[in-house]
Coordinates of C-alpha atoms in Angstrom, one line a residue:
M1 CA -84.0 -78.3 -10.1
N2 CA -82.0 -80.0 -12.9
P3 CA -78.2 -80.1 -12.6
F4 CA -76.4 -77.1 -14.2
D5 CA -73.1 -75.4 -14.8
Y6 CA -73.2 -71.6 -14.8
A7 CA -70.8 -68.9 -16.1
Y8 CA -71.8 -65.4 -17.2
P9 CA -69.6 -63.7 -19.7
V10 CA -71.3 -60.3 -20.3
R11 CA -70.1 -57.2 -18.3
V12 CA -73.0 -54.9 -17.6
H13 CA -72.9 -51.2 -17.2
F14 CA -76.3 -50.0 -15.8
G15 CA -77.6 -46.6 -14.9
A16 CA -78.8 -43.3 -16.3
G17 CA -76.0 -41.2 -17.7
T18 CA -73.5 -44.0 -17.8
L19 CA -73.2 -44.2 -21.7
E20 CA -70.1 -42.2 -22.5
K21 CA -68.1 -43.0 -19.3
S22 CA -68.7 -46.7 -19.7
L23 CA -67.8 -46.8 -23.3
E24 CA -64.6 -44.8 -22.7
A25 CA -63.6 -47.3 -20.1
E26 CA -64.2 -50.3 -22.4
L27 CA -62.6 -49.1 -25.7
P28 CA -58.9 -49.2 -25.0
Q29 CA -58.8 -53.0 -25.0
Y30 CA -60.1 -53.3 -28.6
G31 CA -58.4 -52.7 -31.9
K32 CA -58.6 -49.6 -34.1
N33 CA -61.2 -50.5 -36.7
V34 CA -64.8 -50.4 -35.4
L35 CA -68.0 -51.4 -37.1
L36 CA -70.8 -49.1 -35.8
A37 CA -74.1 -51.0 -36.3
Y38 CA -77.5 -49.5 -35.9
G39 CA -81.1 -49.6 -37.3
G40 CA -83.1 -47.1 -39.2
G41 CA -81.3 -44.0 -38.1
S42 CA -83.2 -43.0 -34.9
I43 CA -79.8 -42.8 -33.1
K44 CA -78.9 -39.9 -35.4
R45 CA -82.1 -38.0 -34.7
T46 CA -81.7 -38.4 -30.9
G47 CA -78.0 -37.4 -30.8
V48 CA -76.7 -40.8 -29.6
Y49 CA -74.9 -41.3 -32.9
D50 CA -72.9 -38.0 -32.5
K51 CA -72.0 -38.9 -28.9
L52 CA -70.7 -42.2 -29.9
K53 CA -68.7 -41.0 -32.8
N54 CA -67.1 -38.4 -30.6
V55 CA -66.1 -41.0 -28.0
L56 CA -64.8 -43.3 -30.7
R57 CA -62.8 -40.4 -32.3
V58 CA -61.2 -39.4 -29.0
A59 CA -60.3 -43.1 -28.4
G60 CA -58.5 -43.1 -31.8
K61 CA -60.8 -45.5 -33.5
E62 CA -61.6 -45.6 -37.3
V63 CA -65.3 -46.0 -37.7
F64 CA -67.2 -47.8 -40.5
D65 CA -71.0 -47.5 -40.5
F66 CA -73.3 -50.5 -40.8
G67 CA -76.8 -49.0 -40.7
G68 CA -80.3 -50.0 -41.9
I69 CA -80.6 -53.1 -39.8
M70 CA -84.3 -53.9 -40.0
S71 CA -86.7 -54.8 -37.1
N72 CA -86.7 -58.5 -38.2
P73 CA -83.1 -58.8 -39.4
T74 CA -82.6 -60.9 -42.5
Y75 CA -79.8 -63.4 -43.2
A76 CA -78.9 -61.2 -46.2
K77 CA -78.3 -58.3 -43.8
V78 CA -76.0 -60.5 -41.7
Q79 CA -74.0 -61.4 -44.8
E80 CA -73.8 -57.7 -45.7
G81 CA -72.3 -56.9 -42.3
A82 CA -69.9 -59.8 -42.4
K83 CA -68.7 -58.7 -45.8
L84 CA -68.1 -55.2 -44.5
A85 CA -66.2 -56.6 -41.5
K86 CA -63.9 -58.7 -43.7
E87 CA -63.3 -55.9 -46.2
H88 CA -62.3 -53.4 -43.5
G89 CA -60.4 -55.7 -41.2
I90 CA -62.9 -54.9 -38.3
D91 CA -61.4 -55.4 -34.9
F92 CA -64.6 -54.6 -32.9
I93 CA -68.3 -54.3 -33.5
L94 CA -70.4 -51.8 -31.6
A95 CA -74.1 -52.7 -31.8
V96 CA -76.4 -49.7 -30.9
G97 CA -80.1 -50.4 -30.8
G98 CA -82.6 -53.0 -29.6
G99 CA -82.8 -56.8 -30.0
S100 CA -82.8 -56.7 -33.8
V101 CA -79.5 -54.8 -34.1
I102 CA -77.8 -56.8 -31.4
D103 CA -79.0 -60.2 -32.8
C104 CA -77.8 -59.3 -36.2
C105 CA -74.3 -58.3 -34.9
K106 CA -74.0 -61.6 -32.9
V107 CA -74.1 -63.5 -36.2
V108 CA -72.1 -61.0 -38.2
S109 CA -69.4 -61.5 -35.5
V110 CA -69.0 -65.2 -36.2
Q111 CA -69.8 -65.1 -39.9
A112 CA -67.0 -62.7 -40.5
K113 CA -64.5 -65.2 -38.9
T114 CA -65.3 -68.2 -41.1
N115 CA -65.7 -69.0 -44.8
K116 CA -68.5 -71.5 -43.9
D117 CA -72.1 -70.4 -44.3
I118 CA -73.4 -70.1 -40.7
W119 CA -76.9 -71.3 -41.4
T120 CA -75.6 -74.4 -43.1
L121 CA -73.0 -75.0 -40.3
E122 CA -75.7 -74.8 -37.6
Y123 CA -78.7 -76.4 -39.2
E124 CA -77.3 -78.9 -41.6
E125 CA -73.9 -79.8 -40.2
K126 CA -75.1 -79.4 -36.5
G127 CA -71.9 -77.4 -35.8
K128 CA -71.1 -74.3 -33.8
P129 CA -69.0 -71.3 -34.8
A130 CA -65.5 -71.4 -33.2
A131 CA -64.7 -67.7 -33.1
G132 CA -66.1 -64.2 -33.5
I133 CA -65.1 -60.5 -33.7
P134 CA -65.5 -59.0 -30.2
F135 CA -68.5 -56.8 -29.8
G136 CA -70.3 -54.6 -27.4
A137 CA -74.0 -53.7 -27.1
I138 CA -75.5 -50.3 -26.3
V139 CA -79.2 -50.9 -25.6
T140 CA -81.5 -48.1 -26.9
A141 CA -84.7 -50.2 -26.8
S142 CA -85.1 -52.8 -24.0
G143 CA -87.3 -55.8 -23.8
T144 CA -85.7 -58.6 -25.7
G145 CA -82.7 -59.0 -23.4
A146 CA -80.7 -59.8 -26.5
E147 CA -77.6 -58.1 -25.0
M148 CA -77.5 -60.9 -22.4
N149 CA -77.0 -64.0 -24.5
N150 CA -75.6 -65.4 -27.8
G151 CA -78.8 -66.5 -29.3
A152 CA -80.2 -64.5 -32.3
V153 CA -83.4 -64.7 -34.3
I154 CA -82.8 -64.2 -38.0
T155 CA -85.2 -64.3 -41.0
N156 CA -83.9 -66.4 -43.9
E157 CA -86.0 -65.1 -46.7
E158 CA -84.8 -67.6 -49.2
R159 CA -85.8 -70.5 -47.0
G160 CA -89.0 -68.8 -45.6
Q161 CA -87.8 -69.3 -42.0
K162 CA -87.4 -67.1 -39.0
S163 CA -85.2 -69.2 -36.7
P164 CA -82.6 -69.1 -34.0
L165 CA -78.9 -68.9 -34.7
W166 CA -76.0 -69.0 -32.3
G167 CA -73.4 -66.2 -32.5
S168 CA -71.1 -64.4 -30.1
F169 CA -71.8 -63.1 -26.7
A170 CA -71.3 -59.4 -26.2
D171 CA -68.2 -58.6 -24.3
F172 CA -70.1 -55.8 -22.5
A173 CA -73.6 -54.2 -22.5
I174 CA -74.5 -50.6 -21.6
L175 CA -78.0 -50.0 -20.3
D176 CA -78.4 -46.3 -19.9
V177 CA -82.1 -45.4 -19.7
E178 CA -81.4 -41.9 -21.0
T179 CA -80.7 -43.4 -24.4
M180 CA -84.2 -45.0 -24.4
L181 CA -86.4 -42.1 -23.3
T182 CA -87.3 -41.0 -26.9
L183 CA -88.6 -44.4 -27.7
P184 CA -92.4 -44.3 -28.6
K185 CA -94.6 -45.5 -25.7
K186 CA -96.1 -48.2 -28.0
Q187 CA -92.6 -49.6 -28.6
V188 CA -91.7 -49.5 -24.9
I189 CA -94.9 -51.4 -24.0
S190 CA -94.3 -54.0 -26.8
G191 CA -90.7 -54.5 -25.6
A192 CA -91.7 -54.9 -22.0
F193 CA -94.4 -57.4 -22.9
D194 CA -91.6 -59.4 -24.6
T195 CA -89.8 -59.5 -21.3
L196 CA -92.9 -60.8 -19.6
S197 CA -93.2 -63.4 -22.3
H198 CA -89.6 -64.5 -21.7
A199 CA -90.2 -64.9 -18.0
M200 CA -93.5 -66.8 -18.4
E201 CA -92.1 -69.2 -21.0
T202 CA -89.1 -69.9 -18.7
Y203 CA -91.4 -70.4 -15.7
L204 CA -93.8 -72.8 -17.6
G205 CA -91.0 -75.2 -18.6
T206 CA -89.8 -78.2 -16.6
P207 CA -89.4 -79.2 -13.8
R208 CA -93.0 -78.3 -12.8
T209 CA -92.4 -78.2 -9.1
S210 CA -91.6 -75.0 -7.1
N211 CA -87.9 -74.0 -7.2
L212 CA -85.7 -71.0 -6.6
S213 CA -85.4 -70.1 -10.3
D214 CA -89.1 -69.9 -10.6
E215 CA -89.5 -67.9 -7.5
M216 CA -87.1 -65.3 -8.8
G217 CA -89.0 -65.4 -12.1
E218 CA -92.2 -64.6 -10.2
A219 CA -90.5 -61.4 -8.8
V220 CA -89.4 -60.4 -12.3
M221 CA -92.9 -60.8 -13.7
R222 CA -94.5 -58.9 -10.9
S223 CA -91.9 -56.1 -11.5
V224 CA -92.7 -56.0 -15.2
I225 CA -96.4 -55.8 -14.6
R226 CA -96.1 -53.1 -12.0
N227 CA -93.7 -50.9 -14.0
L228 CA -95.6 -51.4 -17.2
R229 CA -98.6 -49.9 -15.5
R230 CA -96.5 -46.9 -14.5
V231 CA -95.2 -46.4 -18.0
V232 CA -98.8 -46.5 -19.4
K233 CA -99.5 -43.5 -17.1
D234 CA -96.1 -41.8 -17.8
E235 CA -93.8 -42.9 -20.5
K236 CA -91.0 -40.6 -19.2
D237 CA -91.0 -42.3 -15.7
V238 CA -87.2 -42.9 -15.5
E239 CA -87.4 -45.2 -12.5
A240 CA -90.0 -47.4 -14.1
R241 CA -88.1 -47.5 -17.4
S242 CA -84.9 -48.4 -15.6
E243 CA -86.7 -51.2 -13.8
L244 CA -88.0 -52.5 -17.1
A245 CA -84.6 -52.4 -18.7
W246 CA -83.1 -54.5 -15.8
A247 CA -86.0 -56.9 -15.8
S248 CA -85.4 -57.4 -19.6
A249 CA -81.8 -58.3 -18.8
M250 CA -82.7 -60.6 -15.9
A251 CA -85.2 -62.5 -18.0
E252 CA -82.5 -63.4 -20.6
N253 CA -79.2 -63.5 -18.7
G254 CA -79.6 -67.2 -17.9
I255 CA -80.4 -66.9 -14.1
L256 CA -84.1 -67.6 -14.4
K257 CA -83.3 -70.6 -16.7
L258 CA -80.9 -72.3 -14.3
G259 CA -82.1 -75.9 -13.7
K260 CA -84.9 -75.4 -16.2
T261 CA -85.9 -76.8 -19.6
T262 CA -87.8 -73.8 -21.0
D263 CA -91.1 -73.7 -22.9
F264 CA -90.9 -70.8 -25.5
Q265 CA -93.7 -72.3 -27.7
A266 CA -95.4 -68.9 -28.1
H267 CA -92.1 -67.5 -29.3
M268 CA -91.6 -70.2 -31.8
I269 CA -95.1 -69.7 -33.2
E270 CA -94.7 -65.9 -33.3
H271 CA -91.3 -66.1 -35.0
Q272 CA -92.6 -68.1 -37.9
L273 CA -95.7 -65.9 -38.1
G274 CA -93.2 -63.0 -38.3
A275 CA -91.3 -64.7 -41.1
F276 CA -94.5 -64.6 -43.3
T277 CA -95.9 -61.3 -42.1
N278 CA -93.2 -59.2 -40.5
C279 CA -95.6 -58.4 -37.6
N280 CA -94.3 -56.7 -34.5
H281 CA -92.8 -59.3 -32.2
G282 CA -94.3 -58.1 -28.9
A283 CA -97.7 -57.5 -30.4
G284 CA -97.7 -61.0 -32.0
L285 CA -96.9 -62.5 -28.6
A286 CA -99.7 -60.6 -26.9
V287 CA -102.2 -62.1 -29.3
I288 CA -100.8 -65.7 -29.2
H289 CA -100.2 -66.1 -25.5
P290 CA -103.8 -66.2 -24.1
A291 CA -105.0 -68.6 -26.8
L292 CA -102.0 -70.9 -26.4
Y293 CA -102.3 -70.9 -22.6
R294 CA -106.0 -71.9 -22.8
H295 CA -104.8 -75.0 -24.5
L296 CA -102.0 -75.7 -22.0
A297 CA -103.4 -74.8 -18.6
K298 CA -105.0 -78.2 -17.9
A299 CA -101.7 -79.9 -18.8
A300 CA -99.7 -78.1 -16.1
P301 CA -102.4 -76.9 -13.6
K302 CA -100.0 -76.4 -10.6
Q303 CA -97.8 -74.0 -12.5
F304 CA -100.6 -72.1 -14.1
A305 CA -102.5 -71.8 -10.8
R306 CA -99.4 -70.4 -9.1
L307 CA -98.8 -68.0 -11.9
A308 CA -102.4 -66.8 -11.6
T309 CA -102.2 -66.2 -7.8
E310 CA -98.6 -65.2 -7.3
V311 CA -98.1 -63.0 -10.4
F312 CA -101.5 -61.9 -11.7
G313 CA -103.2 -61.5 -8.3
V314 CA -106.1 -63.9 -8.9
E315 CA -107.9 -64.6 -5.6
P316 CA -107.5 -68.3 -4.7
A317 CA -110.4 -68.6 -2.2
G318 CA -113.1 -71.0 -3.2
R319 CA -111.4 -72.1 -6.4
S320 CA -109.9 -75.5 -7.3
E321 CA -106.4 -75.8 -8.7
E322 CA -107.8 -76.4 -12.2
E323 CA -110.1 -73.3 -11.9
L324 CA -107.1 -71.2 -10.9
A325 CA -105.1 -72.6 -13.8
L326 CA -107.9 -71.7 -16.3
A327 CA -108.1 -68.2 -14.7
M328 CA -104.5 -67.4 -15.6
P329 CA -105.1 -66.9 -19.4
E330 CA -108.1 -64.7 -18.6
A331 CA -106.1 -62.6 -16.2
L332 CA -103.3 -62.3 -18.8
T333 CA -105.9 -61.2 -21.4
A334 CA -107.3 -58.5 -19.0
F335 CA -103.7 -57.2 -18.5
I336 CA -103.0 -57.1 -22.2
K337 CA -106.2 -55.1 -22.7
E338 CA -105.3 -52.8 -19.8
I339 CA -101.9 -51.8 -21.3
G340 CA -103.5 -51.3 -24.8
M341 CA -101.8 -54.0 -26.7
P342 CA -103.6 -55.8 -29.6
M343 CA -105.7 -58.8 -28.8
T344 CA -106.4 -60.3 -32.2
L345 CA -104.6 -61.1 -35.4
T346 CA -107.2 -59.0 -37.2
E347 CA -105.9 -56.0 -35.4
L348 CA -102.5 -56.8 -36.8
G349 CA -103.9 -57.1 -40.3
I350 CA -103.3 -60.8 -40.4
T351 CA -106.4 -62.7 -41.7
D352 CA -105.0 -65.0 -44.4
D353 CA -105.7 -68.6 -43.4
N354 CA -102.9 -69.8 -45.7
I355 CA -100.4 -67.9 -43.7
L356 CA -101.7 -69.3 -40.5
R357 CA -101.5 -72.8 -41.9
K358 CA -98.0 -72.3 -43.1
T359 CA -97.0 -70.9 -39.7
A360 CA -98.5 -74.0 -37.9
D361 CA -96.8 -76.4 -40.3
T362 CA -93.3 -74.8 -40.1
C363 CA -92.9 -73.5 -36.5
I364 CA -90.6 -75.3 -34.1
L365 CA -92.5 -77.5 -31.6
T366 CA -90.6 -77.2 -28.3
S367 CA -89.7 -80.0 -25.9
G368 CA -90.4 -77.9 -22.7
C369 CA -94.0 -77.2 -23.6
A370 CA -96.6 -78.5 -21.1
K371 CA -98.4 -80.4 -23.8
K372 CA -97.1 -82.0 -27.0
L373 CA -98.9 -79.9 -29.6
T374 CA -99.8 -81.2 -33.1
R375 CA -99.6 -79.0 -36.2
D376 CA -103.4 -79.0 -36.4
E377 CA -103.7 -77.8 -32.8
V378 CA -101.2 -74.9 -33.5
Y379 CA -103.4 -74.0 -36.4
E380 CA -106.5 -74.2 -34.2
I381 CA -104.8 -71.8 -31.7
L382 CA -104.0 -69.4 -34.5
Q383 CA -107.6 -69.5 -35.6
E384 CA -108.7 -68.7 -32.1
C385 CA -106.4 -65.6 -32.3
K386 CA -108.3 -64.1 -35.2

């Protein structure tokens, strides 16, 4: 393993029925003015909004709504939130939703504390924000693990880029599966596949020798696969949904990444594809991963072979290391089909070669990838996804 320093700032409240009690315990340490951030309004239909407003009212908070955060949050939406925070002297941000809402609030937090444009600061000046408004995250859709880190994925429509930005860590995160049970099965499966993707892309980074972080990663991946199968059979399986929520957090709280340089090439390709098409993130990853891994397997055969046998249950007897490595993308494809996720870009309505070419030409090429890909090879991978 590579040398590392480790500190973990996010307090986690986990368990069914913990929402109100945990929030009540956290609120006294924050100021009066609260920005309540959420997405398209599902928290109002499920009753979560009214619960939160009541807890905030009893705690003596003045609440300002910041709703309508879209599934691929835009930079314009970040600026809208930062403007609201400045205008109302916001002391605390409460992000309620999945990864999109939480990511948006990470950047709102820091943008509201500076007059500098965050995109310019991070991408052109190579700087980092110095301060942010404190915020907490209530997870209503697990999978991204966004509540566990300070990285955000934001779509800058003016620049035609969907790229990472660094914002604030949440002070705390509440993972109460009872707030997630109304989520449609399709969305649950998509989110959980994103978790599996996070763990695979961490595992397939460097170093490529066996290590404790990877062995823990194998356990997380096996858990996701096992519990996804349970959710496919019964989307109201509270135990399976709870396990998936914690697996999501584990995949992105930094523990599996200790001593690793991660891969995340599939994510970078999908992010940029999402910038041009707004496709569902988990679905896009499900289409991209097998094609990408067919190109990478021979470059890191030991890792791919171990992933095949230890996670996907491929029988090793009578097979060479290279054969096992090449079996991994096929085992992954079979699992994707089993859980009913899309397997081609055509299923996602993406058939325009110009979009695929632009995606290949503009996506980030990661240093941890098993093979140094060219732009043309990324385009070839995308063609194979059609």
